[in-house]
Amino acid sequence: MNLYQHFRKEEHAFIDQVLEWRENVEEQYSPKLIDFLDPREQEIVKLVIGSSGDTLVEFSGGKESCERKRALIYPSYFQPNEEDFMLSYFEIQYPTKFVTIDHRKVLGSLMSLGLKRSKFGDIVTNEERVQLVVATEISDYIQMNFNSVGRATVSLKEIHSKDLLEIKDQWAEQAVTVSSLRLDVVLASIYQISRQKAQAFIENGLVKVNWKKIEHSSFECKEEDVLSLRGYGRSKLHTIDGKTKKDKWKINIGKQI
């Protein structure tokens, strides 16, 4: 069976990386810890590694509700525990009466430190509280160098995983019809904008599918794709339910609220 036939072409390079990780674990007969992966990457790792056999995989991002998680690929003899995932947790301390900070500003400040996105897990926000999950190997560096978000001076307080805020996703579902499964057409229908405007958003790098930036309007959407449009929120194409008599696609979508 050709493994790649089940995945989009742009995912093949990541599949090759996962196969290499698995081979390393099998050859060295020792576990391998992977940086933070988005949910689509986690799904690919699960499908490639499998749930039985001599090599297994588990994920952790601090809480089950966390979106981004580290993967631990390990030989079947190994019994993983939470410490093996090397996660550190922080709450951002800042003058809440005078400034506001949000997910986007925090991520921008973290990235300006010269670290890869894969070293950060979820940035959890709830009204004025903001928390971070990071790879332990960079936690000291973060504590020393992460001291501002925008114009706000901040500091980090280390916390325990049990103190992490819960992430609660809520989706408003609806059935719609679209003339095609092209990304610009689907976006226009979901967010009630013109197709031309959707194309402009895509071409300007404001659209992601499965956490990856897509810049081609002709990109074809599939079931379970997660779409995000900057400034408009996130949505998910739950099901594709065939065609109508007028040859339009019937789709069921969820819009995050």
mmCIF file of C-alpha atoms in Angstrom:
data_model
loop_
_atom_site.group_PDB
_atom_site.id
_atom_site.type_symbol
_atom_site.label_atom_id
_atom_site.label_comp_id
_atom_site.label_asym_id
_atom_site.label_seq_id
_atom_site.Cartn_x
_atom_site.Cartn_y
_atom_site.Cartn_z
ATOM 1 C CA MET A 1 0.000 0.000 0.000
ATOM 2 C CA ASN A 2 1.285 3.459 -0.904
ATOM 3 C CA LEU A 3 1.328 5.464 2.325
ATOM 4 C CA TYR A 4 1.432 8.810 0.536
ATOM 5 C CA GLN A 5 -1.840 8.314 -1.345
ATOM 6 C CA HIS A 6 -3.810 9.148 1.791
ATOM 7 C CA PHE A 7 -2.213 12.581 2.194
ATOM 8 C CA ARG A 8 -1.902 15.839 0.284
ATOM 9 C CA LYS A 9 1.279 16.350 -1.707
ATOM 10 C CA GLU A 10 2.405 19.196 0.547
ATOM 11 C CA GLU A 11 2.332 16.788 3.515
ATOM 12 C CA HIS A 12 4.723 14.254 1.973
ATOM 13 C CA ALA A 13 7.874 15.964 3.285
ATOM 14 C CA PHE A 14 6.529 15.795 6.838
ATOM 15 C CA ILE A 15 5.664 12.116 6.373
ATOM 16 C CA ASP A 16 9.277 11.494 5.340
ATOM 17 C CA GLN A 17 10.376 13.228 8.556
ATOM 18 C CA VAL A 18 8.089 11.009 10.650
ATOM 19 C CA LEU A 19 9.423 7.876 8.932
ATOM 20 C CA GLU A 20 12.949 9.016 9.748
ATOM 21 C CA TRP A 21 12.002 9.526 13.412
ATOM 22 C CA ARG A 22 10.520 6.051 13.540
ATOM 23 C CA GLU A 23 13.608 4.557 11.940
ATOM 24 C CA ASN A 24 15.840 6.294 14.502
ATOM 25 C CA VAL A 25 13.800 4.867 17.381
ATOM 26 C CA GLU A 26 13.889 1.381 15.865
ATOM 27 C CA GLU A 27 17.641 1.499 15.238
ATOM 28 C CA GLN A 28 18.613 3.021 18.584
ATOM 29 C CA TYR A 29 15.876 1.259 20.562
ATOM 30 C CA SER A 30 15.339 4.390 22.646
ATOM 31 C CA PRO A 31 12.618 7.076 22.769
ATOM 32 C CA LYS A 32 12.723 10.280 20.716
ATOM 33 C CA LEU A 33 11.069 13.500 21.864
ATOM 34 C CA ILE A 34 9.666 15.739 19.127
ATOM 35 C CA ASP A 35 8.976 19.498 19.289
ATOM 36 C CA PHE A 36 5.410 20.827 19.456
ATOM 37 C CA LEU A 37 3.153 19.717 16.615
ATOM 38 C CA ASP A 38 -0.138 21.178 15.476
ATOM 39 C CA PRO A 39 -3.219 18.892 15.465
ATOM 40 C CA ARG A 40 -2.869 17.951 11.801
ATOM 41 C CA GLU A 41 0.775 16.985 12.293
ATOM 42 C CA GLN A 42 -0.225 14.925 15.327
ATOM 43 C CA GLU A 43 -2.806 13.104 13.227
ATOM 44 C CA ILE A 44 -0.199 12.304 10.570
ATOM 45 C CA VAL A 45 2.238 11.015 13.197
ATOM 46 C CA LYS A 46 -0.478 8.770 14.672
ATOM 47 C CA LEU A 47 -1.343 7.353 11.263
ATOM 48 C CA VAL A 48 2.289 6.744 10.265
ATOM 49 C CA ILE A 49 3.451 5.280 13.588
ATOM 50 C CA GLY A 50 0.263 3.329 14.298
ATOM 51 C CA SER A 51 -1.089 2.132 17.635
ATOM 52 C CA SER A 52 0.430 -1.328 17.663
ATOM 53 C CA GLY A 53 3.775 -2.808 16.856
ATOM 54 C CA ASP A 54 7.290 -2.272 18.161
ATOM 55 C CA THR A 55 7.169 1.532 17.939
ATOM 56 C CA LEU A 56 4.467 3.645 19.609
ATOM 57 C CA VAL A 57 3.678 7.328 20.113
ATOM 58 C CA GLU A 58 2.055 9.503 22.759
ATOM 59 C CA PHE A 59 1.375 13.242 22.893
ATOM 60 C CA SER A 60 1.267 15.863 25.630
ATOM 61 C CA GLY A 61 0.786 19.613 25.687
ATOM 62 C CA GLY A 62 0.065 20.122 29.381
ATOM 63 C CA LYS A 63 -3.671 19.418 29.344
ATOM 64 C CA GLU A 64 -5.804 17.227 27.128
ATOM 65 C CA SER A 65 -7.566 20.331 25.828
ATOM 66 C CA CYS A 66 -4.291 21.882 24.638
ATOM 67 C CA GLU A 67 -4.003 22.069 20.856
ATOM 68 C CA ARG A 68 -0.255 21.977 20.268
ATOM 69 C CA LYS A 69 1.516 18.955 21.751
ATOM 70 C CA ARG A 70 4.929 17.325 21.846
ATOM 71 C CA ALA A 71 5.212 13.772 20.541
ATOM 72 C CA LEU A 72 7.186 11.025 22.208
ATOM 73 C CA ILE A 73 7.989 8.162 19.843
ATOM 74 C CA TYR A 74 9.241 5.159 21.766
ATOM 75 C CA PRO A 75 9.918 1.412 21.595
ATOM 76 C CA SER A 76 7.187 -0.792 23.042
ATOM 77 C CA TYR A 77 9.249 -1.748 26.117
ATOM 78 C CA PHE A 78 9.347 1.890 27.284
ATOM 79 C CA GLN A 79 6.785 3.241 29.766
ATOM 80 C CA PRO A 80 6.491 7.024 29.229
ATOM 81 C CA ASN A 81 5.492 9.474 31.955
ATOM 82 C CA GLU A 82 4.714 13.191 31.929
ATOM 83 C CA GLU A 83 8.288 14.211 32.774
ATOM 84 C CA ASP A 84 9.514 12.620 29.529
ATOM 85 C CA PHE A 85 7.723 15.336 27.525
ATOM 86 C CA MET A 86 9.862 18.124 29.053
ATOM 87 C CA LEU A 87 7.167 20.792 29.341
ATOM 88 C CA SER A 88 7.323 24.019 31.329
ATOM 89 C CA TYR A 89 4.382 26.277 32.177
ATOM 90 C CA PHE A 90 4.248 30.008 32.850
ATOM 91 C CA GLU A 91 1.722 32.723 33.563
ATOM 92 C CA ILE A 92 2.482 36.194 32.239
ATOM 93 C CA GLN A 93 2.488 38.918 34.885
ATOM 94 C CA TYR A 94 1.673 42.391 33.523
ATOM 95 C CA PRO A 95 -0.142 45.603 34.586
ATOM 96 C CA THR A 96 -3.666 44.531 33.652
ATOM 97 C CA LYS A 97 -5.189 47.878 34.680
ATOM 98 C CA PHE A 98 -3.230 49.797 32.075
ATOM 99 C CA VAL A 99 -2.585 47.512 29.105
ATOM 100 C CA THR A 100 -4.128 44.567 27.297
ATOM 101 C CA ILE A 101 -2.218 41.760 25.615
ATOM 102 C CA ASP A 102 -3.541 38.988 23.416
ATOM 103 C CA HIS A 103 -2.461 35.750 21.765
ATOM 104 C CA ARG A 104 -1.133 37.425 18.622
ATOM 105 C CA LYS A 105 0.978 39.990 20.500
ATOM 106 C CA VAL A 106 2.421 37.334 22.817
ATOM 107 C CA LEU A 107 3.333 35.040 19.940
ATOM 108 C CA GLY A 108 4.977 37.922 18.075
ATOM 109 C CA SER A 109 7.086 38.805 21.107
ATOM 110 C CA LEU A 110 8.126 35.185 21.607
ATOM 111 C CA MET A 111 9.107 34.791 17.970
ATOM 112 C CA SER A 112 11.178 37.989 18.137
ATOM 113 C CA LEU A 113 13.492 36.171 20.565
ATOM 114 C CA GLY A 114 14.783 34.135 17.631
ATOM 115 C CA LEU A 115 13.254 30.806 18.667
ATOM 116 C CA LYS A 116 11.325 28.402 16.451
ATOM 117 C CA ARG A 117 7.522 28.231 16.729
ATOM 118 C CA SER A 118 7.892 24.515 17.371
ATOM 119 C CA LYS A 119 9.425 25.278 20.787
ATOM 120 C CA PHE A 120 6.165 26.838 22.034
ATOM 121 C CA GLY A 121 2.959 25.032 22.835
ATOM 122 C CA ASP A 122 -0.370 26.711 23.480
ATOM 123 C CA ILE A 123 -0.769 30.337 24.478
ATOM 124 C CA VAL A 124 -3.849 30.172 26.686
ATOM 125 C CA THR A 125 -5.898 33.298 27.375
ATOM 126 C CA ASN A 126 -8.918 33.915 29.580
ATOM 127 C CA GLU A 127 -9.907 37.558 30.023
ATOM 128 C CA GLU A 128 -6.817 39.133 31.646
ATOM 129 C CA ARG A 129 -4.917 35.894 32.289
ATOM 130 C CA VAL A 130 -2.350 34.651 29.767
ATOM 131 C CA GLN A 131 -0.390 31.418 30.112
ATOM 132 C CA LEU A 132 2.338 29.716 28.067
ATOM 133 C CA VAL A 133 3.464 26.152 27.514
ATOM 134 C CA VAL A 134 7.074 25.880 26.323
ATOM 135 C CA ALA A 135 9.734 23.231 25.814
ATOM 136 C CA THR A 136 11.751 22.896 29.020
ATOM 137 C CA GLU A 137 15.020 23.193 27.103
ATOM 138 C CA ILE A 138 14.249 26.857 26.369
ATOM 139 C CA SER A 139 12.532 27.758 29.647
ATOM 140 C CA ASP A 140 15.576 29.441 31.210
ATOM 141 C CA TYR A 141 16.174 31.479 28.066
ATOM 142 C CA ILE A 142 12.531 32.534 27.978
ATOM 143 C CA GLN A 143 12.567 33.614 31.627
ATOM 144 C CA MET A 144 15.684 35.725 31.080
ATOM 145 C CA ASN A 145 14.704 37.361 27.795
ATOM 146 C CA PHE A 146 10.922 37.537 27.580
ATOM 147 C CA ASN A 147 10.263 40.861 29.285
ATOM 148 C CA SER A 148 7.894 42.793 27.034
ATOM 149 C CA VAL A 149 4.784 42.324 24.906
ATOM 150 C CA GLY A 150 4.286 45.349 22.692
ATOM 151 C CA ARG A 151 4.735 48.320 25.000
ATOM 152 C CA ALA A 152 3.873 46.351 28.118
ATOM 153 C CA THR A 153 6.578 45.232 30.515
ATOM 154 C CA VAL A 154 5.985 41.622 31.547
ATOM 155 C CA SER A 155 7.495 38.909 33.689
ATOM 156 C CA LEU A 156 6.932 35.162 33.909
ATOM 157 C CA LYS A 157 5.705 33.182 36.882
ATOM 158 C CA GLU A 158 6.284 29.435 36.657
ATOM 159 C CA ILE A 159 3.166 27.370 37.342
ATOM 160 C CA HIS A 160 2.175 23.699 37.468
ATOM 161 C CA SER A 161 0.305 21.924 34.695
ATOM 162 C CA LYS A 162 -2.729 21.571 36.976
ATOM 163 C CA ASP A 163 -2.959 25.376 37.056
ATOM 164 C CA LEU A 164 -3.354 25.670 33.291
ATOM 165 C CA LEU A 165 -6.610 27.207 32.127
ATOM 166 C CA GLU A 166 -8.998 24.948 30.279
ATOM 167 C CA ILE A 167 -9.463 25.584 26.571
ATOM 168 C CA LYS A 168 -13.101 25.277 25.571
ATOM 169 C CA ASP A 169 -13.868 25.327 21.868
ATOM 170 C CA GLN A 170 -17.442 26.041 20.831
ATOM 171 C CA TRP A 171 -18.649 25.658 17.271
ATOM 172 C CA ALA A 172 -21.766 26.959 15.551
ATOM 173 C CA GLU A 173 -22.670 24.414 12.889
ATOM 174 C CA GLN A 174 -24.535 25.036 9.665
ATOM 175 C CA ALA A 175 -25.159 23.379 6.315
ATOM 176 C CA VAL A 176 -24.303 25.385 3.209
ATOM 177 C CA THR A 177 -23.978 24.791 -0.527
ATOM 178 C CA VAL A 178 -20.980 25.881 -2.587
ATOM 179 C CA SER A 179 -20.285 25.822 -6.315
ATOM 180 C CA SER A 180 -16.918 24.129 -5.764
ATOM 181 C CA LEU A 181 -14.536 23.057 -2.999
ATOM 182 C CA ARG A 182 -11.926 25.657 -3.946
ATOM 183 C CA LEU A 183 -10.590 27.504 -0.926
ATOM 184 C CA ASP A 184 -11.774 30.928 -2.094
ATOM 185 C CA VAL A 185 -15.299 29.637 -2.716
ATOM 186 C CA VAL A 186 -15.543 27.888 0.655
ATOM 187 C CA LEU A 187 -14.135 30.901 2.542
ATOM 188 C CA ALA A 188 -16.561 33.260 0.828
ATOM 189 C CA SER A 189 -19.500 31.083 1.856
ATOM 190 C CA ILE A 190 -18.380 30.560 5.465
ATOM 191 C CA TYR A 191 -17.502 34.180 6.240
ATOM 192 C CA GLN A 192 -20.136 35.856 4.025
ATOM 193 C CA ILE A 193 -17.609 37.796 1.956
ATOM 194 C CA SER A 194 -17.152 38.131 -1.791
ATOM 195 C CA ARG A 195 -15.046 35.605 -3.638
ATOM 196 C CA GLN A 196 -12.733 38.410 -4.807
ATOM 197 C CA LYS A 197 -12.169 39.474 -1.200
ATOM 198 C CA ALA A 198 -11.469 35.869 -0.208
ATOM 199 C CA GLN A 199 -8.906 35.609 -3.007
ATOM 200 C CA ALA A 200 -7.197 38.799 -1.804
ATOM 201 C CA PHE A 201 -6.993 37.434 1.743
ATOM 202 C CA ILE A 202 -5.475 34.188 0.460
ATOM 203 C CA GLU A 203 -2.934 35.936 -1.777
ATOM 204 C CA ASN A 204 -1.860 38.171 1.123
ATOM 205 C CA GLY A 205 -1.070 35.216 3.367
ATOM 206 C CA LEU A 206 -3.966 35.704 5.777
ATOM 207 C CA VAL A 207 -5.469 32.229 5.365
ATOM 208 C CA LYS A 208 -4.379 28.929 6.861
ATOM 209 C CA VAL A 209 -5.654 25.419 6.260
ATOM 210 C CA ASN A 210 -4.722 22.865 8.918
ATOM 211 C CA TRP A 211 -2.409 25.448 10.529
ATOM 212 C CA LYS A 212 -0.401 25.953 7.319
ATOM 213 C CA LYS A 213 -0.478 29.165 5.275
ATOM 214 C CA ILE A 214 -2.110 28.611 1.872
ATOM 215 C CA GLU A 215 -1.630 31.229 -0.852
ATOM 216 C CA HIS A 216 -3.425 29.576 -3.778
ATOM 217 C CA SER A 217 -7.149 30.216 -4.215
ATOM 218 C CA SER A 218 -7.512 26.996 -6.213
ATOM 219 C CA PHE A 219 -6.494 24.875 -3.201
ATOM 220 C CA GLU A 220 -9.159 22.175 -2.800
ATOM 221 C CA CYS A 221 -10.712 21.726 0.629
ATOM 222 C CA LYS A 222 -11.397 18.293 2.124
ATOM 223 C CA GLU A 223 -13.396 16.895 5.009
ATOM 224 C CA GLU A 224 -11.987 17.703 8.454
ATOM 225 C CA ASP A 225 -9.951 20.650 7.154
ATOM 226 C CA VAL A 226 -9.558 23.438 9.710
ATOM 227 C CA LEU A 227 -9.599 26.874 8.088
ATOM 228 C CA SER A 228 -8.623 30.163 9.657
ATOM 229 C CA LEU A 229 -8.897 33.684 8.278
ATOM 230 C CA ARG A 230 -7.053 36.370 10.200
ATOM 231 C CA GLY A 231 -9.523 38.731 11.819
ATOM 232 C CA TYR A 232 -12.485 36.443 11.078
ATOM 233 C CA GLY A 233 -11.757 33.397 13.221
ATOM 234 C CA ARG A 234 -11.559 29.677 12.659
ATOM 235 C CA SER A 235 -13.887 27.198 10.999
ATOM 236 C CA LYS A 236 -13.952 23.501 10.182
ATOM 237 C CA LEU A 237 -15.310 21.609 7.213
ATOM 238 C CA HIS A 238 -16.968 18.745 9.065
ATOM 239 C CA THR A 239 -18.495 16.820 6.176
ATOM 240 C CA ILE A 240 -18.952 16.925 2.422
ATOM 241 C CA ASP A 241 -22.420 15.502 1.779
ATOM 242 C CA GLY A 242 -22.496 15.095 -1.973
ATOM 243 C CA LYS A 243 -24.076 17.283 -4.645
ATOM 244 C CA THR A 244 -27.441 18.914 -5.149
ATOM 245 C CA LYS A 245 -29.558 18.577 -8.281
ATOM 246 C CA LYS A 246 -28.032 21.873 -9.429
ATOM 247 C CA ASP A 247 -24.548 20.322 -9.167
ATOM 248 C CA LYS A 248 -23.506 22.258 -6.063
ATOM 249 C CA TRP A 249 -21.636 20.718 -3.158
ATOM 250 C CA LYS A 250 -23.466 20.274 0.137
ATOM 251 C CA ILE A 251 -21.103 20.825 3.061
ATOM 252 C CA ASN A 252 -21.476 20.978 6.817
ATOM 253 C CA ILE A 253 -19.261 23.519 8.506
ATOM 254 C CA GLY A 254 -18.546 24.570 12.075
ATOM 255 C CA LYS A 255 -17.597 28.146 12.932
ATOM 256 C CA GLN A 256 -15.735 28.795 16.161
ATOM 257 C CA ILE A 257 -17.567 31.110 18.559
#
